[in-house]
Amino acid sequence: MRGTTMMLQLLVGVLACLGAVMVVEAEDPYRYFTWVVTYGTIAPLGKPQQGILINGQFPGPRLDCVTNDNVIINVINKIDQPFLLTWNGIKNRKTVWQDGVSGTNCPIPPGRNFTYHLQVKDQIGTFMYFPSLQMHKASGGFGGINLYTRPKIPLPFAEPSGDFHLLLGDWYKAGHKALQRTLDTGKKLAFPDGLLINGKQKGLKFRGDPGKTYMFRLSNVGLSTSINFRIQGHKMRLVEMEGSHTVQESYDSLDVHVGQSLSVLVTFNKKAKDYFIVASSRFTVPVLTSTAYLKYSNSKVKASMPLPIGPTTHVHWSLKQARSFRWNLTASAARPNPQGAYHYGSVKPTRILKVANSEVKIKGKLRYAINGMSYVNPDTPLKLADYFNIPGVFDLKTFKNKTAGGPPKLGTPVVGLYLHDFVEIIFNNVEDTIQSWHLSGTDGWVVGYGPNKWTASQRRYYNLVDAATRYTVQVYPKSWTVMLVPFDNKGMWNLRSAIWPRRYLGQELYVRVWNEEQSYFTENAIPANVLLCGKARGKHI
């Protein structure tokens, strides 16, 4: 009996050791990077100018990782201004401290560093990073993020033979400091000087073998211009959009609005030669164009004119295309369960947020506002003020859920929501220009687009079955767009205009997603390396 007991104890001990080993082995991988931010001379439009480089590169290095990876990035700031990077579309689950915007993080001072710890939890797809402070984005510092699915999770398409990440965007020959001075004087920016593809106006080549299929990841990293993308003689099969697989429709060209990302598959199934890749501006006069080349590996023939024609100022064309995007209800996402298992159309919203953009004058200067309030950054990040219970930084009563009211004013609007609130966000655009809105920390289903002003009767036309999910959504001129959003990520999250001059001059707010539970199940602890500034300076964590 005693021998049997000893054997059982030994077996339990062995199993416990094996379990410990299994736990260690099951920890998600870590990837370490050091990024040094400097100025350097670049000439994307032929004129030398000062650019913001990361490790000497413009654009910055591409960040490749796999679902659930722990990505550790030590950012060393060697420019003459405070600096932050934000990770457009990365949800930073339970750790808003890594979002890299002024409402959550103190800036990295010149000569200092900050180490971001991103866990790309349960995400796949195409994303990007860029500077979030001032007008730094106008001088560079941006790059692509590719999140690959784990090996055991099936893709809803054959594995491509390779992929390319194309960073599309408008560009100014003037640097960020000059553009910022223009905005600070109350003037609008002039028309952009050109468009870029991966930092160049023309000449880039993307090579592939005949008969093979490649993924082209597209991100609009520009300041204010929607872009149409197309490849001469080739169809593009849309397969992923901002972290979700889509129903696979083929397109001759695709609109990519400011702040948006998507992925297409292109098969090299034409005559072996070179073909033009074209990016052109949308809703602008004149039309800006940038070109590159799709090059067959056995090509001996140069690309020939004319360039493939794309849409220009046609709003209805873009609206019709946007309505064609659908969520793939049978595809696995970052986990084995189908991404379409969430029956969002049967969930009743707990809150309705109405968001109206406007161009206003405050004290005689140009500003941009949401519901009549133009955002002003306090010296203390909102998240730090919330964590340390510092009074006088923000007030949850400042946001007015009315799209019309009194004269415009400056303020620090913060919307208060509870964790797991399911919110209908109605974006109303009464202006003549296209808008683009980004929501950090989560994404939502874009259930409807329509002309004129939104009314409750429009709900009957919502797509409540297979609407595409997005974290950046366009609102067409004199039109509305509606998203249904599950706020299931605790934190202080930025809702901003992705059109950067508008954001710089106040068109943003924050959403405080909160519950009383102090637990790692809902929010991670404040990082030990957190930077403290403003009224939080000298506080102890």
Coordinates of C-alpha atoms in Angstrom, one line a residue:
M1 CA 0.0 0.0 0.0
R2 CA 2.8 2.3 1.0
G3 CA 4.7 1.6 -2.3
T4 CA 1.5 2.3 -4.3
T5 CA 1.1 5.6 -2.5
M6 CA 4.7 6.6 -3.3
M7 CA 4.3 5.6 -6.9
L8 CA 1.1 7.8 -7.1
Q9 CA 3.0 10.7 -5.5
L10 CA 5.9 10.3 -8.0
L11 CA 3.4 10.2 -10.9
V12 CA 1.7 13.3 -9.7
G13 CA 5.1 15.0 -9.4
V14 CA 6.1 14.0 -12.9
L15 CA 2.8 15.2 -14.3
A16 CA 3.2 18.5 -12.5
C17 CA 6.7 19.0 -13.9
L18 CA 5.5 18.2 -17.4
G19 CA 2.6 20.6 -16.9
A20 CA 5.1 23.3 -15.9
V21 CA 7.2 22.6 -19.0
M22 CA 4.1 22.7 -21.2
V23 CA 3.1 26.1 -19.7
V24 CA 6.6 27.5 -20.5
E25 CA 6.6 26.1 -24.0
A26 CA 3.1 27.5 -24.6
E27 CA 4.0 31.1 -23.9
D28 CA 3.6 33.2 -27.0
P29 CA 6.8 34.2 -28.8
Y30 CA 8.6 37.4 -28.1
R31 CA 10.1 39.6 -30.9
Y32 CA 12.5 42.4 -30.0
F33 CA 13.2 45.5 -32.0
T34 CA 15.2 48.8 -31.5
W35 CA 14.1 51.7 -33.5
V36 CA 16.1 54.9 -33.6
V37 CA 14.1 58.0 -34.8
T38 CA 16.2 60.6 -36.5
Y39 CA 16.0 63.3 -39.2
G40 CA 17.5 62.6 -42.6
T41 CA 17.5 64.1 -46.1
I42 CA 15.0 62.5 -48.4
A43 CA 13.7 63.6 -51.9
P44 CA 10.5 61.6 -52.6
L45 CA 9.3 64.3 -55.2
G46 CA 12.8 65.2 -56.4
K47 CA 13.4 68.1 -54.0
P48 CA 15.7 67.4 -51.0
Q49 CA 13.8 67.9 -47.7
Q50 CA 14.1 66.9 -44.1
G51 CA 12.4 63.6 -43.3
I52 CA 11.7 61.5 -40.2
L53 CA 13.6 58.2 -40.5
I54 CA 13.4 55.0 -38.4
N55 CA 16.8 53.2 -38.4
G56 CA 17.8 55.4 -41.3
Q57 CA 14.8 54.2 -43.4
F58 CA 12.0 56.1 -45.2
P59 CA 9.4 54.6 -45.0
G60 CA 10.2 52.8 -41.7
P61 CA 10.9 49.1 -41.4
R62 CA 8.0 46.7 -42.0
L63 CA 6.9 45.0 -38.9
D64 CA 6.1 41.3 -39.5
C65 CA 4.6 39.2 -36.7
V66 CA 2.2 36.3 -36.0
T67 CA -1.1 36.3 -34.0
N68 CA -0.5 36.7 -30.3
D69 CA 3.2 37.6 -30.6
N70 CA 4.6 39.8 -27.9
V71 CA 6.3 42.6 -29.9
I72 CA 8.8 44.6 -27.8
I73 CA 9.9 47.9 -29.6
N74 CA 12.4 50.2 -27.9
V75 CA 11.9 53.6 -29.6
I76 CA 14.8 56.0 -29.1
N77 CA 13.9 59.6 -30.0
K78 CA 16.8 61.5 -31.6
I79 CA 14.8 64.3 -33.2
D80 CA 14.4 67.8 -31.6
Q81 CA 10.8 67.4 -30.6
P82 CA 8.8 65.0 -28.4
F83 CA 7.7 62.0 -30.3
L84 CA 5.2 59.1 -30.1
L85 CA 4.3 56.2 -32.5
T86 CA 0.7 54.8 -32.7
W87 CA -0.2 51.4 -34.0
N88 CA -3.2 52.0 -36.3
G89 CA -5.7 49.2 -35.9
I90 CA -3.7 47.2 -33.2
K91 CA -6.3 46.8 -30.5
N92 CA -3.8 46.6 -27.5
R93 CA -6.3 44.5 -25.6
K94 CA -6.3 45.4 -21.9
T95 CA -3.3 47.7 -22.3
V96 CA -4.3 51.2 -23.6
W97 CA -0.9 52.3 -22.2
Q98 CA 0.7 51.1 -25.4
D99 CA -1.6 53.0 -27.8
G100 CA 0.9 55.8 -28.3
V101 CA -1.4 58.9 -28.5
S102 CA -1.4 62.0 -26.4
G103 CA -4.5 61.0 -24.4
T104 CA -2.8 57.8 -23.1
N105 CA 1.0 58.4 -23.3
C106 CA 3.4 61.1 -22.3
P107 CA 5.6 62.0 -25.3
I108 CA 9.1 60.6 -25.5
P109 CA 11.4 63.6 -24.9
P110 CA 14.3 64.3 -27.2
G111 CA 17.2 62.1 -26.3
R112 CA 15.0 59.6 -24.3
N113 CA 13.4 56.3 -25.1
F114 CA 10.3 54.4 -24.4
T115 CA 9.8 50.6 -24.9
Y116 CA 6.4 49.6 -26.3
H117 CA 5.1 46.1 -25.4
L118 CA 2.4 45.2 -27.9
Q119 CA 0.7 41.8 -27.8
V120 CA -1.1 41.4 -31.1
K121 CA -3.8 39.4 -29.4
D122 CA -6.3 37.5 -31.6
Q123 CA -5.6 39.7 -34.7
I124 CA -4.6 39.0 -38.3
G125 CA -4.3 41.2 -41.3
T126 CA -2.9 44.5 -42.6
F127 CA -2.1 47.5 -40.4
M128 CA 0.3 50.4 -40.1
Y129 CA 2.1 52.6 -37.7
F130 CA 2.9 56.3 -37.8
P131 CA 3.8 59.3 -35.5
S132 CA 0.8 60.6 -33.6
L133 CA 2.1 64.0 -32.4
Q134 CA 1.8 67.4 -34.1
M135 CA 2.3 67.1 -37.9
H136 CA 5.2 64.6 -37.7
K137 CA 3.3 62.2 -40.0
A138 CA 3.9 64.7 -42.9
S139 CA 7.6 64.0 -42.8
G140 CA 7.6 60.2 -42.5
G141 CA 8.1 57.9 -39.5
F142 CA 5.4 55.5 -40.9
G143 CA 5.6 51.9 -41.9
G144 CA 3.5 48.7 -42.5
I145 CA 2.5 46.0 -40.0
N146 CA 1.7 42.5 -41.3
L147 CA 0.0 40.1 -38.8
Y148 CA 0.1 36.6 -40.1
T149 CA -2.2 33.8 -38.9
R150 CA -0.9 31.0 -36.8
P151 CA 0.1 27.9 -38.8
K152 CA -2.8 25.7 -37.6
I153 CA -5.5 28.3 -38.4
P154 CA -6.7 27.8 -42.0
L155 CA -6.8 30.6 -44.4
P156 CA -9.9 31.0 -46.7
F157 CA -7.6 31.1 -49.7
A158 CA -4.5 29.3 -50.9
E159 CA -1.2 30.5 -49.3
P160 CA 0.1 33.3 -51.6
S161 CA 3.6 32.9 -53.1
G162 CA 4.6 36.2 -51.4
D163 CA 3.3 39.5 -50.3
F164 CA 4.0 43.2 -50.7
H165 CA 2.9 46.0 -48.5
L166 CA 2.3 49.3 -50.4
L167 CA 2.1 52.4 -48.3
L168 CA 0.1 54.9 -50.3
G169 CA -0.3 58.6 -49.4
D170 CA -0.3 62.2 -50.4
W171 CA 2.9 64.3 -49.8
Y172 CA 4.1 67.8 -49.4
K173 CA 7.5 69.2 -50.2
A174 CA 7.3 71.4 -47.1
G175 CA 8.2 69.5 -44.0
H176 CA 6.0 69.0 -40.9
K177 CA 7.2 72.1 -39.1
A178 CA 6.3 74.4 -42.1
L179 CA 2.9 72.7 -42.4
Q180 CA 2.3 73.0 -38.7
R181 CA 3.1 76.8 -38.8
T182 CA 0.5 77.2 -41.6
L183 CA -2.2 75.5 -39.5
D184 CA -1.2 77.4 -36.4
T185 CA -1.8 80.7 -38.1
G186 CA -5.4 79.6 -38.9
K187 CA -4.9 78.8 -42.6
K188 CA -5.7 75.7 -44.5
L189 CA -2.9 73.6 -46.1
A190 CA -2.4 74.0 -49.8
F191 CA -3.1 71.2 -52.3
P192 CA -0.6 68.3 -51.8
D193 CA 2.4 68.2 -54.1
G194 CA 2.1 64.6 -55.1
L195 CA 1.3 61.0 -54.2
L196 CA 3.8 58.3 -53.1
I197 CA 4.0 54.5 -53.1
N198 CA 6.4 53.3 -50.5
G199 CA 8.1 56.7 -50.4
K200 CA 8.5 57.1 -54.2
Q201 CA 6.5 58.8 -56.8
K202 CA 7.5 56.4 -59.6
G203 CA 9.9 53.6 -60.5
L204 CA 9.3 50.9 -57.8
K205 CA 9.1 47.3 -59.1
F206 CA 7.1 44.4 -57.6
R207 CA 8.3 41.1 -59.1
G208 CA 6.6 37.8 -59.3
D209 CA 6.6 34.5 -61.2
P210 CA 4.1 33.7 -64.0
G211 CA 1.2 31.7 -62.8
K212 CA 1.7 32.5 -59.2
T213 CA -0.6 34.5 -56.9
Y214 CA 0.7 37.3 -54.6
M215 CA -0.8 39.3 -51.8
F216 CA -0.8 43.1 -52.1
R217 CA -1.4 44.9 -48.8
L218 CA -2.5 48.5 -49.2
S219 CA -2.4 51.2 -46.5
N220 CA -3.3 54.9 -46.9
V221 CA -0.7 56.6 -44.7
G222 CA -1.4 60.1 -46.2
L223 CA -2.6 63.2 -44.5
S224 CA -5.9 64.0 -46.2
T225 CA -6.4 62.4 -49.7
S226 CA -8.5 59.3 -50.6
I227 CA -6.7 57.1 -53.1
N228 CA -7.8 54.8 -55.9
F229 CA -5.5 51.8 -56.6
R230 CA -5.4 49.6 -59.7
I231 CA -3.0 47.3 -61.6
Q232 CA -3.0 47.4 -65.4
G233 CA -4.6 44.4 -67.0
H234 CA -5.1 42.5 -63.7
K235 CA -8.0 41.8 -61.4
M236 CA -7.7 42.2 -57.6
R237 CA -9.4 39.7 -55.3
L238 CA -10.3 41.4 -52.0
V239 CA -9.6 38.9 -49.1
E240 CA -9.0 41.0 -46.0
M241 CA -9.9 44.4 -44.7
E242 CA -8.6 45.9 -41.4
G243 CA -8.2 42.6 -39.6
S244 CA -11.1 40.5 -41.0
H245 CA -11.5 38.2 -43.9
T246 CA -14.0 39.4 -46.5
V247 CA -16.2 37.7 -49.1
Q248 CA -13.9 37.4 -52.0
E249 CA -15.0 39.7 -54.8
S250 CA -12.8 40.8 -57.7
Y251 CA -12.3 44.5 -58.5
D252 CA -10.6 46.5 -61.3
S253 CA -9.7 49.2 -58.8
L254 CA -10.2 49.9 -55.1
D255 CA -10.6 53.1 -53.1
V256 CA -8.5 53.3 -50.0
H257 CA -9.4 56.2 -47.7
V258 CA -7.1 57.9 -45.3
G259 CA -6.1 55.6 -42.5
Q260 CA -7.5 52.5 -44.1
S261 CA -5.8 49.2 -44.9
L262 CA -6.9 46.1 -47.0
S263 CA -5.4 43.1 -48.8
V264 CA -5.9 41.8 -52.3
L265 CA -4.7 38.7 -54.2
V266 CA -3.3 39.2 -57.7
T267 CA -2.5 36.3 -60.0
F268 CA 0.3 36.8 -62.6
N269 CA -1.7 35.2 -65.4
K270 CA -1.2 37.6 -68.3
K271 CA 1.4 37.9 -71.0
A272 CA 4.9 38.1 -69.5
K273 CA 5.8 41.8 -69.5
D274 CA 5.7 44.8 -67.2
Y275 CA 2.4 46.4 -66.2
F276 CA 1.7 49.7 -64.5
I277 CA 0.6 50.0 -60.9
V278 CA -1.3 53.2 -60.4
A279 CA -2.4 55.2 -57.4
S280 CA -4.5 58.3 -58.1
S281 CA -6.2 60.9 -55.9
R282 CA -10.0 60.7 -55.4
F283 CA -12.4 63.6 -55.2
T284 CA -9.7 66.2 -56.1
V285 CA -9.1 68.6 -59.0
P286 CA -6.5 68.2 -60.3
V287 CA -5.9 64.5 -60.0
L288 CA -2.6 63.4 -58.6
T289 CA -1.0 60.2 -59.8
S290 CA 1.8 57.9 -58.7
T291 CA 3.0 54.8 -60.6
A292 CA 5.0 51.6 -60.0
Y293 CA 5.5 48.4 -61.9
L294 CA 4.2 44.9 -61.7
K295 CA 7.0 42.9 -63.3
Y296 CA 6.9 39.3 -64.4
S297 CA 10.2 37.5 -63.5
N298 CA 10.6 36.5 -67.2
S299 CA 9.6 39.8 -68.6
K300 CA 11.5 41.4 -71.5
V301 CA 8.9 44.0 -72.4
K302 CA 8.5 47.3 -70.7
A303 CA 5.1 48.6 -69.5
S304 CA 3.2 50.4 -72.2
M305 CA 0.8 53.3 -72.1
P306 CA -2.0 54.3 -71.6
L307 CA -2.4 54.0 -67.8
P308 CA -5.5 52.2 -66.6
I309 CA -8.3 54.8 -66.1
G310 CA -9.7 55.2 -62.6
P311 CA -12.6 57.1 -61.1
T312 CA -12.0 60.7 -60.2
T313 CA -14.7 62.7 -58.4
H314 CA -17.5 60.2 -58.6
V315 CA -18.9 59.8 -55.1
H316 CA -21.6 57.4 -56.0
W317 CA -19.1 55.0 -57.6
S318 CA -17.2 54.8 -54.3
L319 CA -20.3 54.5 -52.3
K320 CA -21.5 51.6 -54.4
Q321 CA -18.2 49.8 -54.0
A322 CA -18.2 50.3 -50.2
R323 CA -21.6 48.7 -50.0
S324 CA -20.2 45.7 -51.8
F325 CA -17.8 44.8 -49.1
R326 CA -19.0 41.8 -47.0
W327 CA -17.7 39.9 -44.0
N328 CA -16.7 36.3 -44.6
L329 CA -19.0 34.4 -42.2
T330 CA -17.3 31.0 -42.7
A331 CA -13.7 32.0 -42.4
S332 CA -11.6 31.4 -39.3
A333 CA -10.0 34.5 -37.9
A334 CA -7.1 34.5 -35.4
R335 CA -8.7 31.5 -33.6
P336 CA -10.3 28.3 -35.0
N337 CA -13.9 29.6 -34.4
P338 CA -15.5 31.3 -37.4
Q339 CA -15.1 35.1 -37.3
G340 CA -18.8 35.4 -38.3
A341 CA -20.1 33.7 -35.2
Y342 CA -21.0 37.0 -33.6
H343 CA -24.6 37.8 -34.4
Y344 CA -24.3 41.5 -34.1
G345 CA -27.6 42.2 -35.8
S346 CA -29.6 40.7 -32.9
V347 CA -27.8 42.8 -30.2
K348 CA -29.7 45.9 -29.0
P349 CA -27.4 48.9 -28.7
T350 CA -27.0 50.2 -25.1
R351 CA -26.0 53.7 -26.3
I352 CA -26.3 55.9 -29.4
L353 CA -23.5 58.3 -30.2
K354 CA -24.0 61.0 -32.8
V355 CA -20.9 62.5 -34.3
A356 CA -21.0 65.5 -36.5
N357 CA -17.8 67.1 -38.0
S358 CA -17.6 70.8 -38.7
E359 CA -15.1 73.5 -39.8
V360 CA -15.4 76.4 -37.4
K361 CA -13.7 79.7 -36.4
I362 CA -12.8 80.1 -32.7
K363 CA -11.2 83.4 -31.7
G364 CA -10.8 84.2 -35.4
K365 CA -8.8 81.1 -36.2
L366 CA -9.6 78.0 -38.2
R367 CA -10.5 74.9 -36.0
Y368 CA -12.3 71.6 -36.6
A369 CA -14.9 70.3 -34.2
I370 CA -17.1 67.3 -33.2
N371 CA -20.6 68.4 -32.2
G372 CA -19.4 72.0 -31.9
M373 CA -16.4 71.2 -29.6
S374 CA -12.8 71.4 -30.7
Y375 CA -10.4 69.2 -28.8
V376 CA -7.5 70.7 -26.8
N377 CA -4.8 68.4 -25.4
P378 CA -4.3 68.9 -21.7
D379 CA -0.7 68.7 -20.3
T380 CA -1.6 65.5 -18.5
P381 CA -2.6 62.4 -20.6
L382 CA -6.2 61.5 -19.9
K383 CA -5.4 57.9 -18.9
L384 CA -2.8 59.1 -16.4
A385 CA -5.3 61.5 -14.9
D386 CA -7.9 58.8 -14.7
Y387 CA -5.4 56.3 -13.1
F388 CA -4.2 58.8 -10.4
N389 CA -7.6 60.4 -9.9
I390 CA -6.2 63.8 -10.8
P391 CA -9.0 66.4 -10.9
G392 CA -9.4 69.1 -13.5
V393 CA -8.0 67.3 -16.5
F394 CA -11.3 66.0 -18.1
D395 CA -15.0 65.8 -17.3
L396 CA -17.3 63.2 -18.6
K397 CA -20.1 65.8 -18.8
T398 CA -18.4 67.9 -21.5
F399 CA -19.4 65.8 -24.5
K400 CA -22.8 66.8 -25.9
N401 CA -24.5 64.1 -27.9
K402 CA -26.1 66.7 -30.1
T403 CA -25.1 67.5 -33.7
A404 CA -26.3 71.0 -33.6
G405 CA -26.2 73.6 -30.8
G406 CA -24.6 76.9 -29.7
P407 CA -21.4 78.5 -30.9
P408 CA -18.3 76.3 -31.2
K409 CA -15.9 76.2 -28.3
L410 CA -12.6 74.6 -27.2
G411 CA -12.6 71.7 -24.7
T412 CA -11.5 68.2 -23.9
P413 CA -14.5 66.0 -24.6
V414 CA -14.5 62.5 -23.2
V415 CA -17.4 60.0 -23.7
G416 CA -18.1 57.7 -20.7
L417 CA -19.0 54.1 -21.5
Y418 CA -19.2 50.9 -19.5
L419 CA -17.2 47.9 -20.5
H420 CA -19.2 45.7 -23.0
D421 CA -21.5 48.5 -24.0
F422 CA -22.8 47.9 -27.5
V423 CA -22.9 51.3 -29.3
E424 CA -24.5 52.6 -32.4
I425 CA -22.2 55.4 -33.8
I426 CA -23.9 57.7 -36.3
F427 CA -21.4 59.9 -38.3
N428 CA -23.1 62.9 -39.9
N429 CA -21.2 64.9 -42.5
V430 CA -22.8 68.1 -43.7
E431 CA -19.7 69.3 -45.4
D432 CA -18.7 69.1 -49.1
T433 CA -15.6 67.0 -48.4
I434 CA -15.1 63.4 -47.6
Q435 CA -14.3 62.5 -44.0
S436 CA -12.4 59.6 -42.5
W437 CA -12.8 58.5 -38.8
H438 CA -10.6 56.1 -36.8
L439 CA -11.5 54.4 -33.6
S440 CA -8.7 52.8 -31.5
G441 CA -9.0 49.9 -29.2
T442 CA -11.7 48.0 -31.1
D443 CA -13.5 47.9 -34.4
G444 CA -17.1 47.7 -35.5
W445 CA -19.6 46.6 -38.2
V446 CA -20.2 49.3 -40.9
V447 CA -23.9 48.7 -41.3
G448 CA -24.9 51.6 -43.5
Y449 CA -24.0 54.5 -45.7
G450 CA -26.4 57.0 -47.1
P451 CA -26.9 60.5 -48.5
N452 CA -28.1 63.6 -46.7
K453 CA -28.7 63.6 -42.9
W454 CA -29.3 60.4 -41.0
T455 CA -32.8 59.7 -39.6
A456 CA -34.1 56.9 -37.6
S457 CA -36.0 55.5 -40.6
Q458 CA -32.6 54.6 -42.1
R459 CA -32.3 51.7 -39.6
R460 CA -34.5 49.5 -41.8
Y461 CA -31.8 49.5 -44.5
Y462 CA -28.9 48.5 -42.2
N463 CA -26.9 45.4 -43.1
L464 CA -27.4 43.3 -39.9
V465 CA -26.0 40.0 -41.3
D466 CA -22.6 40.3 -42.9
A467 CA -21.4 43.9 -42.8
A468 CA -17.6 44.3 -43.0
T469 CA -15.8 45.2 -39.8
R470 CA -13.5 48.3 -39.8
Y471 CA -11.6 50.5 -37.4
T472 CA -11.4 53.4 -40.0
V473 CA -14.5 54.4 -41.9
Q474 CA -15.2 57.0 -44.5
V475 CA -18.2 59.4 -44.6
Y476 CA -19.0 60.8 -48.0
P477 CA -19.8 64.5 -48.6
K478 CA -23.2 65.5 -47.3
S479 CA -23.8 61.9 -46.2
W480 CA -23.9 59.6 -43.1
T481 CA -22.2 56.4 -42.1
V482 CA -23.2 54.1 -39.2
M483 CA -21.2 51.6 -37.2
L484 CA -22.2 49.1 -34.5
V485 CA -19.3 48.8 -32.1
P486 CA -18.7 46.4 -29.1
F487 CA -16.7 48.3 -26.6
D488 CA -15.1 45.2 -25.0
N489 CA -11.7 46.7 -24.3
K490 CA -11.2 48.7 -21.1
G491 CA -9.3 51.9 -21.5
M492 CA -9.2 55.5 -22.8
W493 CA -9.6 55.2 -26.6
N494 CA -9.1 57.8 -29.3
L495 CA -11.9 58.6 -31.7
R496 CA -10.3 60.9 -34.3
S497 CA -10.4 62.3 -37.7
A498 CA -7.9 60.4 -39.8
I499 CA -7.6 63.5 -41.9
W500 CA -4.5 64.8 -40.1
P501 CA -5.0 68.6 -40.4
R502 CA -8.5 68.2 -39.0
R503 CA -7.2 66.1 -36.2
Y504 CA -4.4 68.5 -35.4
L505 CA -6.9 71.4 -35.2
G506 CA -9.3 69.6 -32.8
Q507 CA -11.4 67.0 -34.6
E508 CA -11.1 64.2 -32.0
L509 CA -12.3 63.0 -28.7
Y510 CA -11.7 60.1 -26.3
V511 CA -13.9 57.3 -25.1
R512 CA -13.5 56.1 -21.6
V513 CA -14.5 52.4 -21.4
W514 CA -14.8 51.5 -17.7
N515 CA -16.0 49.2 -15.1
E516 CA -15.3 49.0 -11.3
E517 CA -13.5 45.7 -11.4
Q518 CA -9.8 46.0 -10.6
S519 CA -8.5 42.8 -12.2
Y520 CA -6.1 41.6 -14.8
F521 CA -9.0 40.0 -16.5
T522 CA -10.2 43.4 -17.6
E523 CA -7.0 45.6 -17.7
N524 CA -3.3 45.1 -17.3
A525 CA -1.3 47.0 -14.7
I526 CA 0.3 50.3 -15.5
P527 CA 3.7 49.6 -17.1
A528 CA 6.7 49.9 -14.9
N529 CA 8.4 52.0 -17.6
V530 CA 5.5 54.5 -18.0
L531 CA 6.6 58.1 -18.7
L532 CA 5.0 60.6 -16.3
C533 CA 4.3 64.2 -17.2
G534 CA 2.0 67.1 -16.5
K535 CA 0.2 66.7 -13.2
A536 CA 1.2 63.1 -13.0
R537 CA 4.9 64.0 -12.8
G538 CA 6.4 62.6 -9.5
K539 CA 3.5 60.2 -8.9
H540 CA 4.4 56.7 -7.7
I541 CA 3.0 53.7 -9.5

